[in-house]
Coordinates of C-alpha atoms in Angstrom, one line a residue:
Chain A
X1 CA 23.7 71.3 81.5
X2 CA 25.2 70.2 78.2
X3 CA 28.2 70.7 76.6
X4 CA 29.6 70.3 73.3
X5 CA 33.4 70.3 71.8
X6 CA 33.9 70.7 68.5
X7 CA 37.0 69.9 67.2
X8 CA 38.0 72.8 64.9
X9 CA 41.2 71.3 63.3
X10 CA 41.4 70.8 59.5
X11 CA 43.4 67.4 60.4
X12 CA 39.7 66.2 62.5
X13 CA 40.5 63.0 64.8
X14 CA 44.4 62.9 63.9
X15 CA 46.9 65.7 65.6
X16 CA 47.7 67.9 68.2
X17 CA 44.0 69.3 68.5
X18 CA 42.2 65.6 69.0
X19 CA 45.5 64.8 71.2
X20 CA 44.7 67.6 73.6
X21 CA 40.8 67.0 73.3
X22 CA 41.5 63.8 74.4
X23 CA 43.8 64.6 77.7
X24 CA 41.5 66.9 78.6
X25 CA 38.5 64.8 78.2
X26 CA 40.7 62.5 80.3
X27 CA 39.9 64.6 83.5
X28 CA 36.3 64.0 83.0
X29 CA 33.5 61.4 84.7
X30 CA 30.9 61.8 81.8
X31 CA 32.8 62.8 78.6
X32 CA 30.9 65.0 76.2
X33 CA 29.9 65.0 72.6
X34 CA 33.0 65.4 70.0
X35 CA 32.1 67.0 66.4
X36 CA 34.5 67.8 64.0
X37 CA 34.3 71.1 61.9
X38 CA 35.9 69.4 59.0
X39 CA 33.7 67.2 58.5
X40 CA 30.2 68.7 58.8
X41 CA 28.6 71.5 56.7
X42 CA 29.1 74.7 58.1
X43 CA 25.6 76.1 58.2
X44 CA 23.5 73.2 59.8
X45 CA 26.8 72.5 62.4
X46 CA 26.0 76.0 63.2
X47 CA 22.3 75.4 63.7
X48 CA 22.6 72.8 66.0
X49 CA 24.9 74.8 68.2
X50 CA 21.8 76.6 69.5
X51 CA 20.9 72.9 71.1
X52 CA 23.9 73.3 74.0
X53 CA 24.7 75.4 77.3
X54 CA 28.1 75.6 76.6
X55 CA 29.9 75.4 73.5
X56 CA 34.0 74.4 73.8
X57 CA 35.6 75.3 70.6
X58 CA 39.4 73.6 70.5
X59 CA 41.7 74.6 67.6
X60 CA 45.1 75.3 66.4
X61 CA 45.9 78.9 65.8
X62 CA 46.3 78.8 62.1
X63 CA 47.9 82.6 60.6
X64 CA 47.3 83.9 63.8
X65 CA 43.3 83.4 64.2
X66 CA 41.4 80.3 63.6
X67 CA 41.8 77.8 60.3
X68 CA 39.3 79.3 57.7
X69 CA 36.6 76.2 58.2
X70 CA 36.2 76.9 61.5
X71 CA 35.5 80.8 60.6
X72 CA 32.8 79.8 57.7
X73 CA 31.2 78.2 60.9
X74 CA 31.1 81.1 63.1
X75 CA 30.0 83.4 59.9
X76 CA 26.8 81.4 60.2
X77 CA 26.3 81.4 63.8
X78 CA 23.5 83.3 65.5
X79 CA 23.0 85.7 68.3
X80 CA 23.5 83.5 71.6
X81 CA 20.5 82.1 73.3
X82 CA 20.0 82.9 77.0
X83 CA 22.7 81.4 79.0
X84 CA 24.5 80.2 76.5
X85 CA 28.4 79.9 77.1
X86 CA 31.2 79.6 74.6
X87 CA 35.2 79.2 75.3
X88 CA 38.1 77.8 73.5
X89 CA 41.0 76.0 73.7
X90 CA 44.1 76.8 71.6
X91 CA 47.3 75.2 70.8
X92 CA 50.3 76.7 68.7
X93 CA 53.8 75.7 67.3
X94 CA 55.5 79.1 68.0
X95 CA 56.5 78.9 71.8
X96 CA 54.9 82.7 72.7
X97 CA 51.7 83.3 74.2
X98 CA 51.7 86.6 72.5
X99 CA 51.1 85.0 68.7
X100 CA 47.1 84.6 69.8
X101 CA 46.9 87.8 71.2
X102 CA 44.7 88.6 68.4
X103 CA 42.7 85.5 68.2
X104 CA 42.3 86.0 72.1
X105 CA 41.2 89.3 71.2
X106 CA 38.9 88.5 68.7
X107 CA 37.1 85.3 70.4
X108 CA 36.5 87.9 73.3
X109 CA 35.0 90.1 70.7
X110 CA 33.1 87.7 69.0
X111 CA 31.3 86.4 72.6
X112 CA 30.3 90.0 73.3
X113 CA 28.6 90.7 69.9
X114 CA 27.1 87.7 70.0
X115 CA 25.9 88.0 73.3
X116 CA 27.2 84.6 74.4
X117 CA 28.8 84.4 78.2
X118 CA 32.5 84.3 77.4
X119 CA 34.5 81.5 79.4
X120 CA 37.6 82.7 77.8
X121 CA 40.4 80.9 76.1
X122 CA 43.0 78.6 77.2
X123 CA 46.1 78.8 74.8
X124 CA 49.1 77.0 74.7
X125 CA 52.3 77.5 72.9
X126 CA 55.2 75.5 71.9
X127 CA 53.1 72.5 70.7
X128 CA 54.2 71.6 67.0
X129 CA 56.1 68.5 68.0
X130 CA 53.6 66.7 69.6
X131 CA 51.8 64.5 67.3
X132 CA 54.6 65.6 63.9
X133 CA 57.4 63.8 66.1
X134 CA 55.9 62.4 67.8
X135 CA 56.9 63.0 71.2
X136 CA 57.8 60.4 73.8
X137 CA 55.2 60.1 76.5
X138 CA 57.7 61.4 79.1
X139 CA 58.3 64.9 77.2
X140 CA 54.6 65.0 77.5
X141 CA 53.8 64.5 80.3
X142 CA 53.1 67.2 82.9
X143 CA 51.1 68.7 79.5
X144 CA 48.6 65.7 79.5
X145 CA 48.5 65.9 83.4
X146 CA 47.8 69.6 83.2
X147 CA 45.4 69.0 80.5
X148 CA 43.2 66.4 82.8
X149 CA 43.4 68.8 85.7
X150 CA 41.9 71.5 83.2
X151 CA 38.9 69.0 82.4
X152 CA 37.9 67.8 85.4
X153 CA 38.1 71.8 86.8
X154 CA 35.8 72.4 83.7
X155 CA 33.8 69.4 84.0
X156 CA 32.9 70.6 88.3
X157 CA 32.9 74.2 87.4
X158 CA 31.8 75.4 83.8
X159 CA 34.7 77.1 83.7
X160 CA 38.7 77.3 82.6
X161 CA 41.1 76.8 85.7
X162 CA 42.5 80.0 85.7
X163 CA 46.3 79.2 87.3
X164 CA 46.4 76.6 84.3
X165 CA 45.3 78.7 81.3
X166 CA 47.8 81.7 82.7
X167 CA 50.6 79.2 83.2
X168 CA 50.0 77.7 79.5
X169 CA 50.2 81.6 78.4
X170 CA 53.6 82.2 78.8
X171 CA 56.2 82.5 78.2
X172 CA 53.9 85.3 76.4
X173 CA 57.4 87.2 75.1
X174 CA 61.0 85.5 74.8
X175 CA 63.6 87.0 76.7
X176 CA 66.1 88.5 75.5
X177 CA 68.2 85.4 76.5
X178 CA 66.0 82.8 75.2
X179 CA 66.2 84.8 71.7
X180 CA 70.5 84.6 72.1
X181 CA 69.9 80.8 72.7
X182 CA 67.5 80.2 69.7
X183 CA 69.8 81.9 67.2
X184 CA 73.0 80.5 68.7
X185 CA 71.2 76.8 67.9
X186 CA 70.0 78.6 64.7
X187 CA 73.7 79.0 64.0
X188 CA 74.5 75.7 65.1
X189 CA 71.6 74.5 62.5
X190 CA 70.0 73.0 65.5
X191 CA 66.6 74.6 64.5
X192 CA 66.8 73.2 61.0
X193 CA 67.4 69.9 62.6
X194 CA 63.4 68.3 62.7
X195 CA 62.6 69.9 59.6
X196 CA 65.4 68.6 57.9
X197 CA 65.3 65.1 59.0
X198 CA 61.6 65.0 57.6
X199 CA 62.6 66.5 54.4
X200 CA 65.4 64.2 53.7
X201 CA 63.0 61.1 55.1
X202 CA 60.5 62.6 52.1
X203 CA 63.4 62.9 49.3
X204 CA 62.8 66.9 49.2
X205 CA 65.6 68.0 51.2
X206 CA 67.4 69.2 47.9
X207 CA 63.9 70.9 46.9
X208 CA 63.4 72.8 50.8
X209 CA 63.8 76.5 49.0
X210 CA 62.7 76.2 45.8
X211 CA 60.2 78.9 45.0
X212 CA 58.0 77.4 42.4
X213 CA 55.5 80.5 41.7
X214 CA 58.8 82.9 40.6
Chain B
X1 CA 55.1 98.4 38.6
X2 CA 52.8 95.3 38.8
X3 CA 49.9 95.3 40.8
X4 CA 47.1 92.7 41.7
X5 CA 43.7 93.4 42.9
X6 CA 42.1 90.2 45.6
X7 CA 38.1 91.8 46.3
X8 CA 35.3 90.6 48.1
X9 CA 33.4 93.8 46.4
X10 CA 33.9 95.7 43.6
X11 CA 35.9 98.9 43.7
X12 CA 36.8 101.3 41.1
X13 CA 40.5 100.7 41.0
X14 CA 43.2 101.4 38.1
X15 CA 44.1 99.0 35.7
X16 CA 45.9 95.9 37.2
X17 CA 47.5 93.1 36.2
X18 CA 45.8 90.1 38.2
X19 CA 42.1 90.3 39.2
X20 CA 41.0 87.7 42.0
X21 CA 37.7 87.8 42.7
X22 CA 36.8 86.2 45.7
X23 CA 33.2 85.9 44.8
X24 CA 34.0 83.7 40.9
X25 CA 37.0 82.0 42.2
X26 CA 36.3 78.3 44.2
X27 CA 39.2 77.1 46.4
X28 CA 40.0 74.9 48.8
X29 CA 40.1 75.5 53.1
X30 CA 43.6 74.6 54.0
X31 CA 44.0 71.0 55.4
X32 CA 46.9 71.3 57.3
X33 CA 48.4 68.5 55.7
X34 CA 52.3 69.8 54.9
X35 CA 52.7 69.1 51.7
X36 CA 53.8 72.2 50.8
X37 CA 56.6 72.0 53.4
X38 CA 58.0 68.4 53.5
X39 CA 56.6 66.1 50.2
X40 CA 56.5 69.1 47.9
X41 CA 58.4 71.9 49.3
X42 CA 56.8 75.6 48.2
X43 CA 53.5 73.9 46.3
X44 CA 50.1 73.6 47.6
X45 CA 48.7 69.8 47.5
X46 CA 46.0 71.7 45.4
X47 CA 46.7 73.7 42.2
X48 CA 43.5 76.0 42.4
X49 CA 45.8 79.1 44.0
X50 CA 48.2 78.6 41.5
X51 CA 47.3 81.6 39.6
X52 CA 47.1 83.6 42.6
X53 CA 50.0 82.5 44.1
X54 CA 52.5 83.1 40.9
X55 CA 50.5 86.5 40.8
X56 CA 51.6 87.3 44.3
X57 CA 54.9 86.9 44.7
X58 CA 55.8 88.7 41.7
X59 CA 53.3 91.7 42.6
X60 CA 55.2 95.0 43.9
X61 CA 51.7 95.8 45.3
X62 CA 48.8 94.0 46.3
X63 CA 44.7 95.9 47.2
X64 CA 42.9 94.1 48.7
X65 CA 39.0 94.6 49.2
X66 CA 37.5 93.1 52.0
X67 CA 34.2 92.4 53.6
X68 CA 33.9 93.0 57.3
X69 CA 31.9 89.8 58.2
X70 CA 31.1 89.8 62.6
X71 CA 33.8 92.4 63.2
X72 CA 36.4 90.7 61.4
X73 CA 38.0 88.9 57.9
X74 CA 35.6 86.7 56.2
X75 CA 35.8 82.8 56.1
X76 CA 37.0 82.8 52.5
X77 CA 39.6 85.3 52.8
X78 CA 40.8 83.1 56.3
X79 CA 41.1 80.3 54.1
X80 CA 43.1 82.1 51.5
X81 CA 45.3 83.4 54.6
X82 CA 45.9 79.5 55.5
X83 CA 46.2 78.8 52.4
X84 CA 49.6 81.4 51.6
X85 CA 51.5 79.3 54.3
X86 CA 53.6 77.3 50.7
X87 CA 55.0 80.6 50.0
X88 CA 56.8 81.0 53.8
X89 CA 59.9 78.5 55.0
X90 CA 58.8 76.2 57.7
X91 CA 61.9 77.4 59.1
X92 CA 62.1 79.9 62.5
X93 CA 63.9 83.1 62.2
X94 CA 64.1 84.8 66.0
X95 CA 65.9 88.0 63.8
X96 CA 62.9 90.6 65.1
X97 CA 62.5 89.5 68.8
X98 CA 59.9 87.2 68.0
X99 CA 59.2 83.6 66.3
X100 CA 58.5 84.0 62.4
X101 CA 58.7 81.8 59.5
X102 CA 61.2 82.7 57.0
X103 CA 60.7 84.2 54.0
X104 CA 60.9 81.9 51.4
X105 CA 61.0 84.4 48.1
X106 CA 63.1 87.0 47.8
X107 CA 60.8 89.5 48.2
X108 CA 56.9 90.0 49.1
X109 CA 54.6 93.1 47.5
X110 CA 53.2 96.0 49.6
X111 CA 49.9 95.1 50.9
X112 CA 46.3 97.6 51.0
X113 CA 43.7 96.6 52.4
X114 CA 40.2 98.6 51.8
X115 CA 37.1 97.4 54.3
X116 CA 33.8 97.7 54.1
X117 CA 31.4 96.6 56.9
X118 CA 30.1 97.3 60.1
X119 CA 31.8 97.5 63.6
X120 CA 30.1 97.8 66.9
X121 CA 32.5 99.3 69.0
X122 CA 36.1 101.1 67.9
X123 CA 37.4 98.5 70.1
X124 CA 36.4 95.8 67.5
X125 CA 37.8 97.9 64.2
X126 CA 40.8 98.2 66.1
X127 CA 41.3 94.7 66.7
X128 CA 40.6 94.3 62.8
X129 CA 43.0 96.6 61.6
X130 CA 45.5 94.9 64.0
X131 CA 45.3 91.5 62.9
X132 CA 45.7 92.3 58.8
X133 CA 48.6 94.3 60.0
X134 CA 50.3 91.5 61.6
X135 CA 48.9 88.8 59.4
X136 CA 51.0 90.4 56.3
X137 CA 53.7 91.6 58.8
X138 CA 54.4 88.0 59.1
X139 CA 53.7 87.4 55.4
X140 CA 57.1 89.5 55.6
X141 CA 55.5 92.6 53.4
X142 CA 57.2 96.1 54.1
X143 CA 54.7 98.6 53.7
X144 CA 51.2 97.6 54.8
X145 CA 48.1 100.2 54.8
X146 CA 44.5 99.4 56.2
X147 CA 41.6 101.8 55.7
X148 CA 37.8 101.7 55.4
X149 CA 36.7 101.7 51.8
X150 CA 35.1 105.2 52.1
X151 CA 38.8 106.7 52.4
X152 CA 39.7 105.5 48.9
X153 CA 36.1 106.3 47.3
X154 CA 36.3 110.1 49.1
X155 CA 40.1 110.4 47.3
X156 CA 38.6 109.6 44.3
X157 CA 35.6 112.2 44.4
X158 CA 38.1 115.1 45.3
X159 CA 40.4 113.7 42.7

């Protein structure tokens, strides 16, 4: 059975996407062929797709749904072959599962019309710090282990370990305690805090709201 | 009153003050690369949106015609949805219950959207009509319509 991952981030091998690609390649004996959407032309990438059982689409949510390259490739898709497969793997900066509820929505969609066996879609939240930080290794660390345990399930089964992918979902809302919190540290300018620090390290902190198109 | 027209097809429409059309104008996919956050805060690392950018935040309305490609947006008009992230704070706002970037102009124009295409299932126009409510509900834009294109060219007959 063969498998292919394309990497659908507009950043290819550097960021979050190739970092979780990676870990969850990690789980697996024989690791499978990488592409990356940015770099190949949409229409033959799509062509070759008909080549593979399973096709495992990883990608951050851009605007809610998928970066625009990565939708120019599934514009030129075609109808499933028999037994063909297709899931995907998302990971997002906002911390609720509820932001991809209309990627997750749509991907489901997308599988049905094109009469491809949908696996489903694993999404994760909270993930914007990983490779900006970066992150040390220990704040990351039950993520990379979860993300092996989700490739090596994949890699035995075909399919997306289903404790893992619900567990990555949430929290799917904030409660209302978690929203106090986050606007008590808004208050506190704790929120500001990352974004600051990089826009002072880049000389633009004094430029952060300018609105250039007024 | 200004208004700005962004169409996939052609529509009759009333005069307007910015015409983008999707089919003429080249731009590039988003690379996800910041710029327009950290090095040069509110600006693309490409100037080919300019135009449409300056048009948009000083719209009071924006129609938009759009091609249903596979039950949903087109990859051209993804990339220009990628691509609007310069005019939005990186910053989090929690203020509605939810995570959203903060607005980074003082205000953003009423969006329409008119779509033409086909849909196999209600389920799959729904989930349409969902998604360019909430992609321009996070654009931060106060009165959003979506409609098929027949709507507006049926108004026009009985007008």
């Amino acid at each position: 059975m063969s498998t292919i991952i394309l990497n659908a981030s507009p950043n290819g091998s550097k960021g979050n996407t190739q970092w979780f690609i990676e870990h969850f390649h990690a789980g697996y004996t024989l690791p499978c062929q990488v592409r990356y959407v940015v770099k190949e032309n949409p229409e033959s990438l799509a062509a070759d797709l008909v080549n593979f059982d399973t096709i495992l689409i990883f990608l951050p949510l851009y605007v809610h749904a998928m970066p625009g390259i990565l939708r120019k490739v599934m514009e030129k898709m075609q109808p499933a072959r028999r037994g063909q497969s297709i899931g995907f793997v998302m990971q997002a900066g906002f911390d609720e599962g509820q932001q991809s509820q209309y990627a997750l929505k749509y991907f489901h969609l997308f599988a049905k019309r094109m009469g491809y066996r949908y696996l489903g879609t694993v999404h994760k939240g909270g993930c914007a710090g990983i490779t900006l930080l970066p992150m040390p290794g220990f704040m990351t660390h039950k993520l990379r282990k979860k993300l092996a345990q989700l490739g090596k399930h994949f890699e035995q089964t075909g399919t997306f370990d289903a404790i893992i992918q619900k567990e990555f979902l949430q929290p799917y809302n904030l409660t209302n305690r978690q929203i106090r919190m986050m606007e008590f540290a808004g208050r506190l300018g704790l929120d500001e805090l990352i974004w600051n620090r990089m826009l002072k390290k880049a000389g633009t902190f004094d430029k952060r709201r300018d609105c250039p198109y007024l | 009153m200004r208004k700005i027209i962004v169409h996939e097809f052609p529509l009759a429409d009333a005069s307007s003050d910015y015409y983008f059309d999707m089919e003429k104008v080249d731009f590039h996919d988003c690379t996800g690369c910041w710029t327009c956050w950290k090095k040069r805060p509110g600006q693309c690392v490409f100037s080919d949106l300019d135009q449409f950018y300056h048009a948009y935040v000083n719209a009071d309305d924006v129609i938009f015609h759009l091609k249903v490609v596979q039950g949903f947006v087109s990859g051209n008009i993804k990339s220009l949805f990628d691509r609007m992230i310069p005019l939005f704070l990186p910053y989090t706002s929690y203020e509605k219950g939810e995570s959203m970037h903060l607005p980074r102009y003082p205000k953003y124009p009423d969006v329409t959207v008119y779509y033409k295409g086909n849909f196999i299932s209600k389920e799959e126009e729904e989930a349409f009509c969902n998604y360019i409510h909430r992609v321009f509900y996070q654009f931060h834009s106060k009165n959003i319509v979506v409609k098929p294109a027949e709507m507006k060219m049926e108004a026009e007959v009985m007008a």
